[in-house]
C-alpha cells in the first residue's frame, strides 16, 4: 500500500512525463491487485492511475495511458 506523508492511502495518481512508464508500473503494482486490473473507466471503485507523455507508451495493466502535452488544456481535460 502506498501512503504519502499524510498517512492516508493513495487512490488516484497522475504520472506526468511518464514515458517509458516505470513509475506508472510501480504504482500499478502497489495500488492494484495483481491480476485483477480493470480498464473500465466508468468504475469509480478502486485506485485510478493516469500516465501522460508526449511519447507513446506501451499499455500497462490498470493504467490509462494518454499521449499528449501536459501544458495543453486538451490534455488537462482528458486527465
XYZ file of N, CA, C and O in Angstrom, residues 2-27:
104
model
N 0.552 2.189 -0.839
C 1.309 3.428 -0.938
C 0.672 4.451 -0.021
O -0.521 4.701 -0.097
N 1.451 5.027 0.883
C 0.949 6.064 1.780
C 1.876 7.270 1.728
O 3.064 7.151 2.001
N 1.323 8.439 1.374
C 2.132 9.655 1.383
C 2.352 10.118 2.814
O 1.840 9.506 3.759
N 3.070 11.226 3.030
C 3.350 11.710 4.380
C 2.098 11.968 5.221
O 2.176 11.966 6.435
N 0.946 12.161 4.576
C -0.284 12.384 5.339
C -0.738 11.118 6.050
O -1.543 11.182 6.963
N -0.237 9.971 5.607
C -0.610 8.699 6.199
C -1.874 8.110 5.612
O -2.251 7.001 5.945
N -2.536 8.856 4.721
C -3.754 8.362 4.078
C -3.385 7.626 2.802
O -2.514 8.069 2.057
N -4.037 6.514 2.506
C -3.718 5.760 1.284
C -3.999 6.570 0.015
O -4.890 7.404 -0.017
N -3.247 6.294 -1.014
C -3.409 6.938 -2.309
C -4.464 6.165 -3.103
O -4.420 4.941 -3.162
N -5.413 6.902 -3.704
C -6.443 6.262 -4.521
C -6.405 6.725 -5.971
O -6.942 6.062 -6.840
N -5.764 7.869 -6.211
C -5.656 8.398 -7.562
C -4.250 8.973 -7.755
O -3.732 9.631 -6.871
N -3.690 8.714 -8.949
C -2.353 9.229 -9.239
C -2.274 9.608 -10.714
O -2.846 8.926 -11.569
N -1.576 10.702 -10.995
C -1.294 11.118 -12.364
C 0.220 11.164 -12.501
O 0.895 11.873 -11.760
N 0.745 10.401 -13.428
C 2.178 10.345 -13.698
C 2.447 11.211 -14.920
O 2.098 10.843 -16.044
N 3.014 12.413 -14.697
C 3.308 13.342 -15.788
C 4.690 13.067 -16.361
O 5.607 12.715 -15.632
N 4.826 13.240 -17.672
C 6.086 12.921 -18.379
C 6.459 11.476 -18.066
O 7.569 11.176 -17.633
N 5.514 10.600 -18.277
C 5.560 9.237 -17.763
C 6.400 8.237 -18.555
O 6.764 7.195 -18.012
N 6.671 8.513 -19.837
C 7.410 7.533 -20.638
C 8.788 7.276 -20.038
O 9.411 8.202 -19.532
N 9.235 6.065 -19.985
C 8.670 4.871 -20.594
C 7.594 4.175 -19.750
O 7.028 3.178 -20.180
N 7.311 4.649 -18.557
C 6.227 4.076 -17.767
C 6.650 3.365 -16.500
O 5.843 2.704 -15.859
N 7.902 3.503 -16.121
C 8.413 2.778 -14.950
C 7.656 3.117 -13.667
O 7.264 2.229 -12.919
N 7.448 4.415 -13.394
C 6.751 4.795 -12.158
C 5.295 4.395 -12.217
O 4.712 3.986 -11.206
N 4.682 4.483 -13.392
C 3.293 4.036 -13.533
C 3.184 2.543 -13.249
O 2.222 2.084 -12.633
N 4.169 1.791 -13.679
C 4.177 0.348 -13.424
C 4.315 0.068 -11.931
O 3.635 -0.801 -11.393
N 5.169 0.816 -11.240
C 5.318 0.662 -9.793
C 3.997 0.986 -9.098
O 3.543 0.252 -8.222
N 3.368 2.101 -9.498
C 2.073 2.464 -8.915
C 1.039 1.380 -9.149
O 0.284 1.021 -8.251
